[in-house]
PDB file of C-alpha atoms in Angstrom:
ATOM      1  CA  UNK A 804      70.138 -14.381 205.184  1.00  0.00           C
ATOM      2  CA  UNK A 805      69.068 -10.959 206.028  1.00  0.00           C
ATOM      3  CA  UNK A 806      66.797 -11.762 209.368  1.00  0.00           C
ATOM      4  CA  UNK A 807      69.845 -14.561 210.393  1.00  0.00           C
ATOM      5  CA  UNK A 808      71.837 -10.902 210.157  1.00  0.00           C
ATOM      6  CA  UNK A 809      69.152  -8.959 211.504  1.00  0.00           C
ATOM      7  CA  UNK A 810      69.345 -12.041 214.559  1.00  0.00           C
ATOM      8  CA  UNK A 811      73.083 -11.802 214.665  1.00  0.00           C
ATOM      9  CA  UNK A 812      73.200 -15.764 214.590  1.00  0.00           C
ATOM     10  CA  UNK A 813      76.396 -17.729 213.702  1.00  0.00           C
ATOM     11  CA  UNK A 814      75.912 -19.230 210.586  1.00  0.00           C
ATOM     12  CA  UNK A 815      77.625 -20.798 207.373  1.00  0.00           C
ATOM     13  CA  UNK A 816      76.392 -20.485 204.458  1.00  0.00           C
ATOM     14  CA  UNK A 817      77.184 -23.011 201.360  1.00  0.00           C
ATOM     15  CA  UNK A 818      76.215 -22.446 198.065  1.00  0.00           C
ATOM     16  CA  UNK A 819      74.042 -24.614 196.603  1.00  0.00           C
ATOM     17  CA  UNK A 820      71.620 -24.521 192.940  1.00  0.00           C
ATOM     18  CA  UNK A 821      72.329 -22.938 189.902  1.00  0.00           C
ATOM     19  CA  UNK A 822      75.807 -23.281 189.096  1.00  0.00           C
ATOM     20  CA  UNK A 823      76.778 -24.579 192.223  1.00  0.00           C
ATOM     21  CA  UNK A 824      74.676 -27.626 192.088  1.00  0.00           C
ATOM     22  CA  UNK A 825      74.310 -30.049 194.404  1.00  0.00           C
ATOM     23  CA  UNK A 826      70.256 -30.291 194.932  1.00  0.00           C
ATOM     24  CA  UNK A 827      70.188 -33.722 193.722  1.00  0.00           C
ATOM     25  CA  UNK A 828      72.729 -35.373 196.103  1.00  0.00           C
ATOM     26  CA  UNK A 829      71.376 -37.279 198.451  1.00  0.00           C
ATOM     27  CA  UNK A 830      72.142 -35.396 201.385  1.00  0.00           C
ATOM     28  CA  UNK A 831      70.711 -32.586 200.372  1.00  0.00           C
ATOM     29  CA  UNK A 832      67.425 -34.563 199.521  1.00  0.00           C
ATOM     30  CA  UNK A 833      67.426 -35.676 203.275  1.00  0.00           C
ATOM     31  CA  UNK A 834      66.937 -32.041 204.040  1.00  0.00           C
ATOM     32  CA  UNK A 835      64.347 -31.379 201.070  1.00  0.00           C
ATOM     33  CA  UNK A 836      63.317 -34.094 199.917  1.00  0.00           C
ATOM     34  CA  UNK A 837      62.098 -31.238 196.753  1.00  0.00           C
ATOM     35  CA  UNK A 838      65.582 -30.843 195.688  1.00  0.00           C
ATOM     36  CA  UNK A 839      65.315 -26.556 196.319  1.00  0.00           C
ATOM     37  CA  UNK A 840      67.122 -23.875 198.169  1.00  0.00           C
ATOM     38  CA  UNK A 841      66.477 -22.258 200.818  1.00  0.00           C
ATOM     39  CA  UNK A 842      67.194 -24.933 203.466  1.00  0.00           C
ATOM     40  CA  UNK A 843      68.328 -23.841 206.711  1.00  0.00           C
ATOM     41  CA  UNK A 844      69.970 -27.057 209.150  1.00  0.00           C
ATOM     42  CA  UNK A 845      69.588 -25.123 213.324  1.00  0.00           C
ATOM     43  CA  UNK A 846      71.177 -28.077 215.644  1.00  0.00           C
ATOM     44  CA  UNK A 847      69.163 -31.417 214.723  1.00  0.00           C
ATOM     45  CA  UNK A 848      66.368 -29.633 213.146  1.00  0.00           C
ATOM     46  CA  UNK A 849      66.047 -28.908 209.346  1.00  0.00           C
ATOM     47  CA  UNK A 850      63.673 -26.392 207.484  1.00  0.00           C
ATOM     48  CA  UNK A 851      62.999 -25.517 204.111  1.00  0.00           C
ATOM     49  CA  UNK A 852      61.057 -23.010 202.453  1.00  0.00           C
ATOM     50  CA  UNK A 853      61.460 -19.029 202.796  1.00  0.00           C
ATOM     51  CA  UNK A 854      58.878 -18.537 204.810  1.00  0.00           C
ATOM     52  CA  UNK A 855      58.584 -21.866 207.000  1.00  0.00           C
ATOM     53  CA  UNK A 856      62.299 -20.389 207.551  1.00  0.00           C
ATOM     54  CA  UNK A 857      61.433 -16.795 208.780  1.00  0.00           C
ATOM     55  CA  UNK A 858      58.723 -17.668 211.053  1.00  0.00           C
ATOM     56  CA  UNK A 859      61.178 -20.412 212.324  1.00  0.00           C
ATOM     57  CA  UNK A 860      63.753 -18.142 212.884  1.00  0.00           C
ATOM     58  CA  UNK A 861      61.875 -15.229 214.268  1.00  0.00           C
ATOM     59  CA  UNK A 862      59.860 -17.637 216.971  1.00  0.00           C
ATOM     60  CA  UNK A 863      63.393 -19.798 217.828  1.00  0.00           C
ATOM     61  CA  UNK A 864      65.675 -16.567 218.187  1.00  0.00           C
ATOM     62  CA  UNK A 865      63.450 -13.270 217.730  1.00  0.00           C
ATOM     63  CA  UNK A 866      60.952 -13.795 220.390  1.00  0.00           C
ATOM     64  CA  UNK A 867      59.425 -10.283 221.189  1.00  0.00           C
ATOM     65  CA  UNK A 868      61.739  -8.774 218.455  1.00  0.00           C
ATOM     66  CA  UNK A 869      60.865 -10.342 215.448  1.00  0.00           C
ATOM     67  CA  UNK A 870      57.700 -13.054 216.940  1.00  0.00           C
ATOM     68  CA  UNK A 871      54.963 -12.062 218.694  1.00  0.00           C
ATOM     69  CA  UNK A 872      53.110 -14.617 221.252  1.00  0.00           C
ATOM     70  CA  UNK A 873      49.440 -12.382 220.517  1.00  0.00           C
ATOM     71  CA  UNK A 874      47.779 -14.455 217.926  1.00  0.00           C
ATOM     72  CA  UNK A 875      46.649 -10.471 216.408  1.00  0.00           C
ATOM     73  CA  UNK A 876      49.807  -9.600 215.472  1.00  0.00           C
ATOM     74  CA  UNK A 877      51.287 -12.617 213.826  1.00  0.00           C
ATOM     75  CA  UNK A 878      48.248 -12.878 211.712  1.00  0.00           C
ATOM     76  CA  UNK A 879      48.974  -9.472 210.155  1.00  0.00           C
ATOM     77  CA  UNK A 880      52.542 -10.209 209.704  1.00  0.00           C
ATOM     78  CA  UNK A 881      51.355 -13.428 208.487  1.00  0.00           C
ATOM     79  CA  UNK A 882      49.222 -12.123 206.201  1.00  0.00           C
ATOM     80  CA  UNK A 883      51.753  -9.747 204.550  1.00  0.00           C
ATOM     81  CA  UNK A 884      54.304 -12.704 204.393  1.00  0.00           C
ATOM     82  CA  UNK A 885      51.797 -14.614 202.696  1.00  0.00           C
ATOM     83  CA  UNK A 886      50.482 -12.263 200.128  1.00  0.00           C
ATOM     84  CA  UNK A 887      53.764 -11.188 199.185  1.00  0.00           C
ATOM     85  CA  UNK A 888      54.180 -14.883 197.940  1.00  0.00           C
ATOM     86  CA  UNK A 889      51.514 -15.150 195.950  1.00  0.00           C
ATOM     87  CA  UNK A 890      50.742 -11.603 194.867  1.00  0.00           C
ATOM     88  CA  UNK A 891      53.547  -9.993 194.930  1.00  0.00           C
ATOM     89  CA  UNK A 892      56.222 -12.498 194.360  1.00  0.00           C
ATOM     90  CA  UNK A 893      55.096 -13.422 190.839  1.00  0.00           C
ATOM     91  CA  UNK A 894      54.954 -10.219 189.258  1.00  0.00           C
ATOM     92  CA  UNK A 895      58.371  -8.672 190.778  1.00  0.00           C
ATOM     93  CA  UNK A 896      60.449 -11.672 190.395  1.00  0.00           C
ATOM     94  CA  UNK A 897      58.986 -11.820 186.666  1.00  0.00           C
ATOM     95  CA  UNK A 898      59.148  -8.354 185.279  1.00  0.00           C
ATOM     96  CA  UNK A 899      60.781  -6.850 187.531  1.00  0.00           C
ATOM     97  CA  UNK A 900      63.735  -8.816 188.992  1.00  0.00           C
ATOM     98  CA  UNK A 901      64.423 -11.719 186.426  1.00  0.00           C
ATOM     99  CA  UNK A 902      62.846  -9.365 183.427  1.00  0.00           C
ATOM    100  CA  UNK A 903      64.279  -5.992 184.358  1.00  0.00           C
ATOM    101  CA  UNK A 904      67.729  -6.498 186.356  1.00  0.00           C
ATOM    102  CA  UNK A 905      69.108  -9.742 185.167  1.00  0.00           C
ATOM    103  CA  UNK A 906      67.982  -9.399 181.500  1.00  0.00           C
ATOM    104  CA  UNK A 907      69.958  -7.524 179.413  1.00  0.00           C
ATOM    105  CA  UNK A 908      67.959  -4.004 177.894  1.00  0.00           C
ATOM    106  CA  UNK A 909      67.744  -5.456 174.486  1.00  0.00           C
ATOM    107  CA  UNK A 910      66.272  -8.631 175.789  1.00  0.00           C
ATOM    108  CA  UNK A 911      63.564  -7.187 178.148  1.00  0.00           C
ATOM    109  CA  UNK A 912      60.289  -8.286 178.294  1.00  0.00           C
ATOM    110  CA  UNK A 913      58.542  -5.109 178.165  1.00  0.00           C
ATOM    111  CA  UNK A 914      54.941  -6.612 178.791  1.00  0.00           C
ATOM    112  CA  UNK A 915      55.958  -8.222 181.978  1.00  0.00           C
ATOM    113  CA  UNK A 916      57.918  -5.290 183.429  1.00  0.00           C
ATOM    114  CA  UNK A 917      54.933  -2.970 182.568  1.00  0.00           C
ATOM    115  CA  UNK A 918      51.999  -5.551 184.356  1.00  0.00           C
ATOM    116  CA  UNK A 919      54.442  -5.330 187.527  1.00  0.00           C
ATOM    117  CA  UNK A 920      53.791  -1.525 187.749  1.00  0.00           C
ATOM    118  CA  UNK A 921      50.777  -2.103 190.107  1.00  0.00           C
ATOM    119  CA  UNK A 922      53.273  -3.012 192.543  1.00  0.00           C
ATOM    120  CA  UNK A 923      54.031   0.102 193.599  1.00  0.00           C
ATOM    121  CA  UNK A 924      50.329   0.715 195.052  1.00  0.00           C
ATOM    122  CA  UNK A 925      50.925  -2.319 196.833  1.00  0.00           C
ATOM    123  CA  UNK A 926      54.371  -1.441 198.500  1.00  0.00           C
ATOM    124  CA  UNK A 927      52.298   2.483 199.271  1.00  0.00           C
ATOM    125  CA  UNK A 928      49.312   0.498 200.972  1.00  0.00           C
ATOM    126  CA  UNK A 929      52.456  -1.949 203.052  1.00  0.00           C
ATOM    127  CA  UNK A 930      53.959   1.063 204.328  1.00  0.00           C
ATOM    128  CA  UNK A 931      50.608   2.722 205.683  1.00  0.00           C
ATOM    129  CA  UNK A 932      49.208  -0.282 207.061  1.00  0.00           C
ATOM    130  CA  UNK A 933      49.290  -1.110 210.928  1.00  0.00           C
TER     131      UNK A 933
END
């Protein structure tokens, strides 16, 4: 939601998953056939997947904003985008979004908010890098 904001494109957005329900009905499944949010429907074209979604997005309606057409530069955003999915995603949604934020204190798993710490070097070395 925040780069269809950051693209100022019309958009509705309906609730689905969790409480809301509604990944197992079949017209949902014709848009993910996985039966998971995020899905994103753009005119007669459908894509699902976080990232599928922002590199959709930013080369349909952020071209020279938020897409580059040199090869060089998507590959570093690319690479980012892809290592915060499978490095960095893990740990923070673990110990420090599901297991620090949404878990009551009492209930906190200590272990996996402490093995997230390393994290913070990461987010440093993002900031600093071209």
């Amino acid at each position: 939601m925040w780069l269809i904001g950051e693209l100022d494109l019309a958009h509705q957005h309906i609730d689905a998953g969790g409480a809301f329900g509604g990944l197992d009905a079949p017209d949902f499944l014709a848009m993910n056939p996985h039966g998971r949010v995020p899905v994103i429907r753009d005119d007669a074209t459908t894509v699902w997947e976080s990232h599928a979604i922002l590199r959709y997005l930013a080369a349909r309606h952020g071209a020279g904003r938020f897409w580059s057409d040199d090869p060089v530069i998507r590959a570093r955003v690319d690479g980012w985008m892809d290592w915060s999915q499978t490095a960095l995603q893990p740990d923070f949604l673990g110990g420090v979004f599901w297991g620090f934020f949404r878990t009551p204190e009492g209930q906190r798993n200590r272990l996996a908010i402490e093995r997230a710490g390393p994290l913070r070097a990461a987010f440093r070395q993002a900031r600093t890098s071209p």
